[in-house]
Coordinates of C-alpha atoms in Angstrom, one line a residue:
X952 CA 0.0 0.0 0.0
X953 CA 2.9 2.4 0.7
X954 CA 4.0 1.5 -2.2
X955 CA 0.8 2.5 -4.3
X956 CA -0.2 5.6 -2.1
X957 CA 3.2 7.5 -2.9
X958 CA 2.6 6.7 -7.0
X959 CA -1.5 7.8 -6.3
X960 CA -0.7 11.4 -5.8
X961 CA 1.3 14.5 -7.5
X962 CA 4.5 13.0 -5.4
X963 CA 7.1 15.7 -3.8
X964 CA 8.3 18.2 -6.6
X965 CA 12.0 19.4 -6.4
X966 CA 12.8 22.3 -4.2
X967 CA 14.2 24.1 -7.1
X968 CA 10.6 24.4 -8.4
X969 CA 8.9 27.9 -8.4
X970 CA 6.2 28.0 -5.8
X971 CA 3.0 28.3 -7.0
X972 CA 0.6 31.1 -6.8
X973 CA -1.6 28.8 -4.3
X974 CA 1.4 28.2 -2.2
X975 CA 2.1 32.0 -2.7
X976 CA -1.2 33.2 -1.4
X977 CA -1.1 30.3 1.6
X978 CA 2.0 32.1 2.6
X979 CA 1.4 35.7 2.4
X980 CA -2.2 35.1 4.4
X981 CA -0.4 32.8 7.3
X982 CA 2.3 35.0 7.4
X983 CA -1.0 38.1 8.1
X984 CA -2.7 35.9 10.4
X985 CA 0.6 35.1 12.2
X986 CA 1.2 38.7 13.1
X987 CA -2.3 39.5 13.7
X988 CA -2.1 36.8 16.3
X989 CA 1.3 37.7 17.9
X990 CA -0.2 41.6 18.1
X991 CA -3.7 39.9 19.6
X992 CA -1.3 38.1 22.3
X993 CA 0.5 41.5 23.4
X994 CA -2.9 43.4 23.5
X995 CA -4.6 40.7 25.6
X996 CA -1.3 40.6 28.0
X997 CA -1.2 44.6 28.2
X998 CA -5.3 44.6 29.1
X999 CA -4.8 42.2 31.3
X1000 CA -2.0 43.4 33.2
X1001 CA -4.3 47.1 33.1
X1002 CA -7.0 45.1 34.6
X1003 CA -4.8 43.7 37.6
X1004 CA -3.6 47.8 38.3
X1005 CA -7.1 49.2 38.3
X1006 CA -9.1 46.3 39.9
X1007 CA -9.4 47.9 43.6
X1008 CA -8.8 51.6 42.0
X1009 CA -11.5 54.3 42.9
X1010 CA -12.9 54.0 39.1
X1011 CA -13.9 50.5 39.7
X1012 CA -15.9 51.2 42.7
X1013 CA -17.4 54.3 40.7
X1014 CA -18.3 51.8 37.9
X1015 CA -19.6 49.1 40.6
X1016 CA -22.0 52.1 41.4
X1017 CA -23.3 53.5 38.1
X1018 CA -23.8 49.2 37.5
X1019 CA -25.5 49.6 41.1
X1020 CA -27.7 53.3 39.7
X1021 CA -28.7 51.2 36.1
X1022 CA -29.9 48.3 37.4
X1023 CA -32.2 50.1 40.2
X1024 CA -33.5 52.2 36.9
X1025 CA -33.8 48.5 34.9
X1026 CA -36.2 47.5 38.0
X1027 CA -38.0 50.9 38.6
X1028 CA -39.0 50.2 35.2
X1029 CA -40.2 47.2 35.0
X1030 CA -42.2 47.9 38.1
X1031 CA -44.0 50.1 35.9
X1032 CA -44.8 47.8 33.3
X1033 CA -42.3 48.8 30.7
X1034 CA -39.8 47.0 29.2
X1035 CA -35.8 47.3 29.0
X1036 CA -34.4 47.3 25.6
X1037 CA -32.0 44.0 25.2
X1038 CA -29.2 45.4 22.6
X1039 CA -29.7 43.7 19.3
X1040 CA -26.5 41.5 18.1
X1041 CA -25.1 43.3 15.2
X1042 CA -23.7 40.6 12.1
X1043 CA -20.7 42.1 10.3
X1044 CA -20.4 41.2 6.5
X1045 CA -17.4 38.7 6.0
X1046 CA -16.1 41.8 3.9
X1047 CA -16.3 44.0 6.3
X1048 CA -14.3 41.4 8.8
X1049 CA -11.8 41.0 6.4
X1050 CA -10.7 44.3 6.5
X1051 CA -11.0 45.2 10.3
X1052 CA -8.6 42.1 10.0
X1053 CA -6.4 43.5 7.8
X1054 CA -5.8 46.9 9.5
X1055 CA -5.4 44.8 13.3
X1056 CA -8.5 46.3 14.0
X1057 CA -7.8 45.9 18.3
X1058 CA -10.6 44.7 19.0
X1059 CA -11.2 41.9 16.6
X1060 CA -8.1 41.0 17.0
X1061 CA -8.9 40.3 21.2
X1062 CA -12.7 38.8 20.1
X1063 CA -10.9 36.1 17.9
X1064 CA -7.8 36.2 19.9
X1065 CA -8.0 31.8 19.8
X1066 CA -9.0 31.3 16.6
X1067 CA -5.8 33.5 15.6
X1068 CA -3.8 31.4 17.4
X1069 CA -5.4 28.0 16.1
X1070 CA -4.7 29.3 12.4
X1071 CA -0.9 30.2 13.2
X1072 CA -0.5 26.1 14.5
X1073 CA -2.1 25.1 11.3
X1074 CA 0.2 27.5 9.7
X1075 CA 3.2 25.9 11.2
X1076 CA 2.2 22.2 11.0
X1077 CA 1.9 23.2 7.2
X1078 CA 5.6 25.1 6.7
X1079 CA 7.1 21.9 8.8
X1080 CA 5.4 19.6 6.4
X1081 CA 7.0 21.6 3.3
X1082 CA 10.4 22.2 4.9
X1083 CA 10.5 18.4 5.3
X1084 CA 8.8 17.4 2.5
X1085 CA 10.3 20.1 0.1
X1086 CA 14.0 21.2 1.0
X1087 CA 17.2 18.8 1.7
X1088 CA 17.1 20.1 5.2
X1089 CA 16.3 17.3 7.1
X1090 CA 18.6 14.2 5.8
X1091 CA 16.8 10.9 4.5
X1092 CA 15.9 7.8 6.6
X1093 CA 15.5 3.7 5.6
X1094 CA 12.5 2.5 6.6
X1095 CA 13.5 -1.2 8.1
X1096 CA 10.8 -3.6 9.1
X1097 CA 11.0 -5.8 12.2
X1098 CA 7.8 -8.0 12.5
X1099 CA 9.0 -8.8 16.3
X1100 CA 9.8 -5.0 16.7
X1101 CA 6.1 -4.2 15.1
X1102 CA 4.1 -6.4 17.3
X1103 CA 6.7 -5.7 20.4
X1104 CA 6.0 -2.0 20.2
X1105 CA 1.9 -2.5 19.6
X1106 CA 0.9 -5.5 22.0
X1107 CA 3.0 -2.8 24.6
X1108 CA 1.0 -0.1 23.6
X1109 CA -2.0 -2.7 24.2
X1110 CA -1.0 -3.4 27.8
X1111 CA -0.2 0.1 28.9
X1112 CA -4.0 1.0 27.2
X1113 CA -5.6 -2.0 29.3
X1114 CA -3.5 -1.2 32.3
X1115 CA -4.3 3.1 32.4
X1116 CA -7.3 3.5 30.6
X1117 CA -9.8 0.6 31.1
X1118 CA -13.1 1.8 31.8
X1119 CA -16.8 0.4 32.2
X1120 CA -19.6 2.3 30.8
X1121 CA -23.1 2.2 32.3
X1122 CA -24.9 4.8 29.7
X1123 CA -28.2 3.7 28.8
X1124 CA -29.1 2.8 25.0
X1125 CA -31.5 5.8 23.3
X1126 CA -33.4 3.0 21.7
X1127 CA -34.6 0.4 24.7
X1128 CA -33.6 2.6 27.8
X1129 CA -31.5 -0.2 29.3
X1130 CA -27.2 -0.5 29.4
X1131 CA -27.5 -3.3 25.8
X1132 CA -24.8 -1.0 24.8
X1133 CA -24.5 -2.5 21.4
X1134 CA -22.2 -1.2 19.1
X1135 CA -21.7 1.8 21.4
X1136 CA -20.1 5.0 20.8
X1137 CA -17.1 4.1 23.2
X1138 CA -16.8 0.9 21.5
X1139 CA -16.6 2.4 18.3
X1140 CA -14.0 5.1 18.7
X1141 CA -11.7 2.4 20.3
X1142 CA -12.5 0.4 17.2
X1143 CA -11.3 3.2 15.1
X1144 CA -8.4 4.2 17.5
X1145 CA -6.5 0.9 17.8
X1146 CA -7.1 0.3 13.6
X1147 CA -5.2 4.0 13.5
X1148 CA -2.5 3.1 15.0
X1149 CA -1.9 0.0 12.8
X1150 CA -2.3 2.3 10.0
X1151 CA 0.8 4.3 11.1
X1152 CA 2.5 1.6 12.5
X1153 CA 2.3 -0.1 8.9
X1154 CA 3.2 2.7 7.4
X1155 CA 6.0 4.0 9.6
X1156 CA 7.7 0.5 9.2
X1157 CA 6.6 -0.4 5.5
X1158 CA 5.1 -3.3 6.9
X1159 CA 4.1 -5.1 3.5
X1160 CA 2.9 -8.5 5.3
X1161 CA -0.5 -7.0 6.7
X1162 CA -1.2 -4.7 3.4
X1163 CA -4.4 -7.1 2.9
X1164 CA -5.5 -6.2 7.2
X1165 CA -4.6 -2.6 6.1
X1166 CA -7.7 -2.8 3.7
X1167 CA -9.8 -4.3 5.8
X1168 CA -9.4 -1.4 8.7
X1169 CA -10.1 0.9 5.1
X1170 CA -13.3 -0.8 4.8
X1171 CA -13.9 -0.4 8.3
X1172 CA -13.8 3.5 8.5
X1173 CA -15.9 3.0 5.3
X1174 CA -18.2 0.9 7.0
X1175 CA -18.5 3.6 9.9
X1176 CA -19.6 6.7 7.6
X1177 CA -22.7 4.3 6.0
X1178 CA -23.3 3.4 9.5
X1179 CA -22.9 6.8 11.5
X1180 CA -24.2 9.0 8.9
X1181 CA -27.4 6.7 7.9
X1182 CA -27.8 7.1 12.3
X1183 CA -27.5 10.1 12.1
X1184 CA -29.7 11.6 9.9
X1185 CA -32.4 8.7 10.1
X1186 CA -32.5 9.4 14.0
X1187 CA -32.6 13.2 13.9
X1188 CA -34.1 13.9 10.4
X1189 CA -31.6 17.0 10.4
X1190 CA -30.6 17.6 6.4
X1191 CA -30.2 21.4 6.5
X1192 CA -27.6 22.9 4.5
X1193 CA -25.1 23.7 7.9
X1194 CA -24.8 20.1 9.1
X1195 CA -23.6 18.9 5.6
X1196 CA -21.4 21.8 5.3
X1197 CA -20.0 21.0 8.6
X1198 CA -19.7 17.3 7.9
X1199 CA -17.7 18.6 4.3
X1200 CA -15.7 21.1 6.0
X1201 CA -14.4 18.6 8.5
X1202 CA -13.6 15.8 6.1
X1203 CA -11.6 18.3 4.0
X1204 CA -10.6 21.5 5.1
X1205 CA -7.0 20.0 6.4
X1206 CA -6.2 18.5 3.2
X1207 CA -7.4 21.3 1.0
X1208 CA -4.4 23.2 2.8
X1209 CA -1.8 20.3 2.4
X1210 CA -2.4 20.1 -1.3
X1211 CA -2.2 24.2 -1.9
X1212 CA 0.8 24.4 0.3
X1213 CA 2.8 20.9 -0.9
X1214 CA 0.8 20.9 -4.1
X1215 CA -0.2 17.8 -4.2
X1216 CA -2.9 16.2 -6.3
X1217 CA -6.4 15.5 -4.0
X1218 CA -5.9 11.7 -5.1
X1219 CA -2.7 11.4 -2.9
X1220 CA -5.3 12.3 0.1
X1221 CA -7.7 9.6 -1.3
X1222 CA -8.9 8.5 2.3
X1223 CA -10.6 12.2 2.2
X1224 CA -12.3 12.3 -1.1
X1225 CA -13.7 8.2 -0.4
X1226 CA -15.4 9.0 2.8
X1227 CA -16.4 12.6 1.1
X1228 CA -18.2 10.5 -1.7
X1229 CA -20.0 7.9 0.3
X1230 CA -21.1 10.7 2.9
X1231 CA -22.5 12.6 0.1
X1232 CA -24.1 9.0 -0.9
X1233 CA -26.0 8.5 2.3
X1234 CA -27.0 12.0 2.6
X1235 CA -28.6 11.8 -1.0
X1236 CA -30.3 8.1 -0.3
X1237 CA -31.5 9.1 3.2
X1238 CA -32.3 13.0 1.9
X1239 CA -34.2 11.8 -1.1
X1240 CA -38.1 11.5 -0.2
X1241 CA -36.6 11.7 3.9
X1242 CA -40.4 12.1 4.8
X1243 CA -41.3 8.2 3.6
X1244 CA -38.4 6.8 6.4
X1245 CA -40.4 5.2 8.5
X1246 CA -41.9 2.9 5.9
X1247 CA -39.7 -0.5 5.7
X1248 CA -40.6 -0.8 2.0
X1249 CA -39.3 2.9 1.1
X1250 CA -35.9 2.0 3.1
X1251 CA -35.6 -1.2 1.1
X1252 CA -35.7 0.7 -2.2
X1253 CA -33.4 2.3 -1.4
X1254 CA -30.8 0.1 -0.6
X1255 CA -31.3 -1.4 -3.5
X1256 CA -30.8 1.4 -5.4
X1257 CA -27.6 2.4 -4.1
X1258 CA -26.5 -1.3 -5.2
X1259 CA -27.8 -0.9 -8.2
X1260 CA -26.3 3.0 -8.7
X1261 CA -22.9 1.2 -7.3
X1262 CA -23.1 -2.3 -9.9
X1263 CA -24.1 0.2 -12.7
X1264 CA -21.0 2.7 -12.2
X1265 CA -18.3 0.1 -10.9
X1266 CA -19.4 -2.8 -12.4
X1267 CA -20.4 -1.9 -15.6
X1268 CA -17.2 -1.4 -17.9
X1269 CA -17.2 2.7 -19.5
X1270 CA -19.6 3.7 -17.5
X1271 CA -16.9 4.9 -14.6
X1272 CA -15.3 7.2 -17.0
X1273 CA -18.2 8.6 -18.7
X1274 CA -19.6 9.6 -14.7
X1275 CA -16.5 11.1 -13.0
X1276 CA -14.7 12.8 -16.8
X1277 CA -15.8 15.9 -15.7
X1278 CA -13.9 16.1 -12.4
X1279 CA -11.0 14.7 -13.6
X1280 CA -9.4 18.1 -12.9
X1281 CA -10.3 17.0 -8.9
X1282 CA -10.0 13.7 -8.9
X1283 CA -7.6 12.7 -11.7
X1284 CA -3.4 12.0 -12.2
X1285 CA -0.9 11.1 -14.1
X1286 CA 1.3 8.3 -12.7
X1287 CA 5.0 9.0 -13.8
X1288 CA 5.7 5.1 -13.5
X1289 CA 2.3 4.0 -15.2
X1290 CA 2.1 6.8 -18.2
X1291 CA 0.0 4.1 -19.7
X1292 CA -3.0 4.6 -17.5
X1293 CA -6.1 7.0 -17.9
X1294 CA -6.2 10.0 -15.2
X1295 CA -8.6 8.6 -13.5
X1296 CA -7.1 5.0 -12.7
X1297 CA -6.0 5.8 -9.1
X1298 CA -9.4 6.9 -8.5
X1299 CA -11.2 4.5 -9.9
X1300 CA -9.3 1.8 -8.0
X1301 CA -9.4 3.6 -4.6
X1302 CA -13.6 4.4 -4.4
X1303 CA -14.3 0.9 -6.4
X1304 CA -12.4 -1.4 -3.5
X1305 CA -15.0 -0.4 -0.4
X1306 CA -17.9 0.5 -3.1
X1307 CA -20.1 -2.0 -1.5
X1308 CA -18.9 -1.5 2.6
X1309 CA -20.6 1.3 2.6
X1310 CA -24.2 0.3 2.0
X1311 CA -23.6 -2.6 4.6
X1312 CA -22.6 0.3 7.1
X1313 CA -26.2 1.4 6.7
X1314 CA -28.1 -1.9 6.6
X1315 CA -26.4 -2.6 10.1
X1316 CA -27.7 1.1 11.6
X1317 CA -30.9 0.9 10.3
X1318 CA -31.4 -2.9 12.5
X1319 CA -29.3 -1.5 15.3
X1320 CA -32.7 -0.8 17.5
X1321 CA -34.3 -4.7 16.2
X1322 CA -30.7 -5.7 16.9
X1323 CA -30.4 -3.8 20.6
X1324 CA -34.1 -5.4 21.2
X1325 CA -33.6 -9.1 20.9
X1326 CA -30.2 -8.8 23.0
X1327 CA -32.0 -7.2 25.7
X1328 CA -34.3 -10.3 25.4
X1329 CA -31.4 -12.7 25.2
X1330 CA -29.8 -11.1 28.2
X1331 CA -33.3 -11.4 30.0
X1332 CA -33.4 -15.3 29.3
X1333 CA -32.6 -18.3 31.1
X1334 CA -28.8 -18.7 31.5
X1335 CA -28.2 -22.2 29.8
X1336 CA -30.7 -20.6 26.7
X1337 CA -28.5 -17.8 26.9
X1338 CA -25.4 -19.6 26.8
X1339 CA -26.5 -21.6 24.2
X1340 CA -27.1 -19.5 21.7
X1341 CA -24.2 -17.1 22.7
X1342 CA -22.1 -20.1 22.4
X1343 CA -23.5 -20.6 18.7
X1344 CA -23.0 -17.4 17.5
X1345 CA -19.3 -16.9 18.5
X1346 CA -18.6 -20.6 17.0
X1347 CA -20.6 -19.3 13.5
X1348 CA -18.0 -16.3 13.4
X1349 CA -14.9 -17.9 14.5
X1350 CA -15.7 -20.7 11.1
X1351 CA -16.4 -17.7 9.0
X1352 CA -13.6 -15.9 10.1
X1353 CA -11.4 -18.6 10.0
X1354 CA -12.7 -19.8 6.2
X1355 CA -12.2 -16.3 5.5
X1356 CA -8.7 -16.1 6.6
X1357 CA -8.1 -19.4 4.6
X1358 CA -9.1 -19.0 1.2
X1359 CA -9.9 -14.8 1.5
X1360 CA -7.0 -13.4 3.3
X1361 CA -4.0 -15.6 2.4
X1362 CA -4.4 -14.6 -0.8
X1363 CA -1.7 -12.2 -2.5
X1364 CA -2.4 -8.6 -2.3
X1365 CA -3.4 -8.0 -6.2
X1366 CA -5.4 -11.1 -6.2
X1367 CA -7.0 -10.2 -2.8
X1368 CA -7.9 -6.7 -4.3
X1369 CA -10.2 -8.2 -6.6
X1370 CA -12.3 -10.3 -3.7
X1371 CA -12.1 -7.7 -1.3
X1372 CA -15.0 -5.5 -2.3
X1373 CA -17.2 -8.7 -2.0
X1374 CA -16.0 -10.1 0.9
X1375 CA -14.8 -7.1 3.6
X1376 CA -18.3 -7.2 5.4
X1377 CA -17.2 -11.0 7.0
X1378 CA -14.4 -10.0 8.6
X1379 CA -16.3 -6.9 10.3
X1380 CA -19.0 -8.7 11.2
X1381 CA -17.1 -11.6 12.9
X1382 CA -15.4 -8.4 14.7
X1383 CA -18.8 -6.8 15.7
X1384 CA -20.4 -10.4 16.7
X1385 CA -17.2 -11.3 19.3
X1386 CA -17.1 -7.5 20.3
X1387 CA -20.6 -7.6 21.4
X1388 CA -21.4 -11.2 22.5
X1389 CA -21.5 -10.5 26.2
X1390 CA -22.9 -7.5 28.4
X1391 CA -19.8 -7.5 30.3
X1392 CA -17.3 -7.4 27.2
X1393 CA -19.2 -4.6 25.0
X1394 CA -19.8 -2.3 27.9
X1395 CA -15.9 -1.9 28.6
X1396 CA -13.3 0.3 26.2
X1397 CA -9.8 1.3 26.4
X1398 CA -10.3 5.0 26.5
X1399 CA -6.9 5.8 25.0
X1400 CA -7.6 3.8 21.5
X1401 CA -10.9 6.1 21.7
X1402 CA -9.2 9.2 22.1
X1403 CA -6.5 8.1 19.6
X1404 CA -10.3 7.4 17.3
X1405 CA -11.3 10.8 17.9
X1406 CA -9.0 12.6 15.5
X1407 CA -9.4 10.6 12.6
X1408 CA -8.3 11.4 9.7
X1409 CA -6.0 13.8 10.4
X1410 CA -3.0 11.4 11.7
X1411 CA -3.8 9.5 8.4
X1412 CA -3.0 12.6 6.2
X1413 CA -0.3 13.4 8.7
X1414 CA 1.6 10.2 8.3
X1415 CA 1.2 9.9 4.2
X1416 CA 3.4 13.2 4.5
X1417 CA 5.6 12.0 7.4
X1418 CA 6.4 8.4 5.8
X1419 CA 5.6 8.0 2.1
X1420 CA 8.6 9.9 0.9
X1421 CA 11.6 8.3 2.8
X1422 CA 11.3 4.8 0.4
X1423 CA 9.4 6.2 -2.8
X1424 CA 10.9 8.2 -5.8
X1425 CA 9.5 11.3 -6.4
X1426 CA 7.8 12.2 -9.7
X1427 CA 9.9 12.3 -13.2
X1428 CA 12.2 9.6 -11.4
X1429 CA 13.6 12.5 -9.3
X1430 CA 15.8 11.9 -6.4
X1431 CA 14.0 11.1 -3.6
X1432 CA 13.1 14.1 -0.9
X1433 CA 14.6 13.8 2.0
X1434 CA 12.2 12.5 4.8
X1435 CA 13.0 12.0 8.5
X1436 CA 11.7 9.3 10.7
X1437 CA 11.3 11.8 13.4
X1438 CA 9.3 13.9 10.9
X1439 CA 7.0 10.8 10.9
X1440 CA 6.8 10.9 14.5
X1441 CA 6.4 14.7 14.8
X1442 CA 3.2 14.5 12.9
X1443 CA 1.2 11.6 14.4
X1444 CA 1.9 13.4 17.6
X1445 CA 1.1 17.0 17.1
X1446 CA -1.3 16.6 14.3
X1447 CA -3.5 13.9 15.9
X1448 CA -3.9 16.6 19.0
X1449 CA -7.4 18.5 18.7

């Protein structure tokens, strides 16, 4: 996968190159916002030290008693029935922001005082990216893979997660009122916290022997946007125009920046436009005719029409290109190695492998309540039914996991690829049925794989910057840029922090 993720995007041009007028603009706008923070920092320090002078002065006490002289007024008046104007908020045009901005208006600078300082961090995550991505100033590194070092390092990382953050959870489920806890919020982030740092892991080490697990954790984030989203707006009904621009905002305002700064093609970033496009799926099969929901038949339509939108653009050969040609300005690139192949190759490869996760994702949340309901039962019955039938269903999904494994997972990677879009649901299922077969087991989580699940994707893009570069060669066949291991460690560090 390293491998094919350095070749996916516009790799690392030479630092010779011009800069570009996006990288241009990126830098003259930090640079603004930089000094508009640094100036916001010295005003806030000066009020506050004038605050500390004046706090016992004689004009507090005078302004303690006008405050006193008003508020007697406020009451006076509503004691005769009328009514004390509350100031209306005044909205400033985004225009008109701009340029307070730009002449350090003082106080705009103090009212956004943290949000300046939020967009210097980004600023400087983004320059350390380039300096190490870009410039010969940090020397190169071998990656060298240990498999004892690789499971050393994460079954330690395991223990010390069991032994400082293991916690039981007693919420109550939304759907039957009682602590089922199935598939739980907890649960999930650990899920997606623990797969994380694999990811890195496998990356950091070039750890080619788990490339076909690595696609299964893929499937599994995939899995999580048909599931959460489908939740989501199922549950609340909420399809207004801010949520989605939230949910877009947040899947790609970070790498919007690392492709204008590092210029980099979107592709290289492909985890960001894959869960961009089947997020924008589920809103449009959940958002289309929202009001029919609640009938079973409407929802069942509907899933099989996204199979059918997904065997008729996927499957069907032509009909790919004809769909995405006219964002192959976003979406397409030219592989250097492969000049052979159409623009949109990498693409096409990338969205077809989890095509079908997806729509699992939201077949599993829209039974999550029948699901929750006939656990709560099987918890309620008698204890040799109960064990019975728990006892059945973990030795169903240890065969299928197992047979999976066998004949599924064995397999080599390029032959794999071609089963995987068919056959990823197993192994997440088997995970979901042994994650959840007892009270006791679902209801607990390592909190620091949920934390680590939190900040997802941004460790993902941090580390296809930090790591990609140090074994690949960069595009034209150029020498390779020089990439630090410690650059790799720098970024799943500081760029997984909120």
């Amino acid at each position: 996968m390293a491998e094919t993720v350095a070749s996916a995007g516009g790799l690392a041009m030479e630092a010779s190159t011009p800069f570009t007028p996006g990288q241009v603009s990126a830098f003259l706008g930090f640079l603004w916002v930089l000094a508009a923070w640094v100036y916001a920092e010295i005003l806030y320090h000066r009020k506050d030290a004038a605050s500390h002078k004046t706090r016992h002065s004689d004009i507090n006490l005078l302004d303690m008693a006008n405050s006193s002289n008003k508020g007697e007024d406020q009451a006076m008046l509503l004691e005769e029935g009328g009514q004390v104007a509350s100031p209306k908020p005044v909205y400033a045009s985004f225009a008109s922001q701009m340029l307070r901005l730009f002449f350090m208006d003082q106080s705009l600078l103090l009212e956004h005082r943290l949000t300046l300082r939020a967009t210097s961090e980004l600023a400087g995550h983004l320059l350390y990216f380039y300096i190490c991505d870009r410039t010969d100033l940090f020397g190169e590194s071998e990656k060298n893979y240990s498999r004892d070092l690789f499971l050393f390092l994460y079954f330690l990382l395991v223990i010390v997660a069991a032994i400082t953050s293991f916690k039981v959870h007693q919420e109550k489920s939304t759907f039957t009122g009682k602590s089922v806890l199935y598939l739980n919020r907890h649960q999930t982030e650990e899920w997606k916290g623990w797969m994380q740092v694999l990811f890195l892991m496998y990356h950091y080490f070039n750890a080619k022997e788990i490339y076909n697990a690595i696609r299964v954790f893929i499937a599994a984030y995939v899995w999580m946007t048909g599931f959460g989203n489908f939740s989501y707006y199922y549950v609340r009904k909420d399809f207004s125009l801010g949520r989605f621009a939230q949910m877009m905002w947040r899947l790609n305002f970070f790498v919007a920046f690392c492709c204008i700064v590092l210029n980099n093609d979107y592709t290289l970033y492909y985890i960001c436009p894959m869960h961009t496009l089947f997020t924008l799926m589920v809103y449009g099969a959940i958002g289309i005719l929202n009001k029919y929901n609640e009938i079973r038949s409407v929802i069942a339509m509907k899933f099989v029409a996204c199979f059918l939108v997904v065997i008729l653009v996927w499957e069907i050969p032509g009909v790919f290109e004809i769909v995405w040609s006219p964002l192959t300005f976003l979406l397409g690139y030219n592989d250097p190695s492969k000049p052979d192949l159409p623009r949109l190759h990498e693409w096409q490869f990338r969205s077809g492998l989890d095509r079908y996760i997806w729509i699992v994702g939201m077949i599993y949340a829209y039974y999550h309540p029948t699901v929750e309901k006939w656990m709560e039962k099987l918890e309620e019955a008698e204890t040799r039914t109960k064990l019975s039938i728990k006892a059945s269903i973990v030795a169903v999904s240890l065969t299928a996991g197992y047979l999976w494994y066998e004949y599924i997972y064995k397999l080599d990677k390029i032959t794999y690829n071609k089963y995987h879009p068919y056959t990823s649901w197993i192994p997440i299922t088997v995970y979901i049925c042994l994650r959840n077969v007892t009270q006791e087991f679902r209801a607990c989580s390592l909190t620091l794989f949920a934390w680590l699940g939190k900040y997802i994707p941004v460790p993902y893009l941090a580390q296809i910057e930090g790591t990609q570069w140090a074994t690949q060669v960069a595009i034209d066949n150029s020498p390779r840029l020089p990439t630090a291991q410690l650059h790799a460690h720098y970024c799943y560090i500081c760029c997984g922090l909120p």
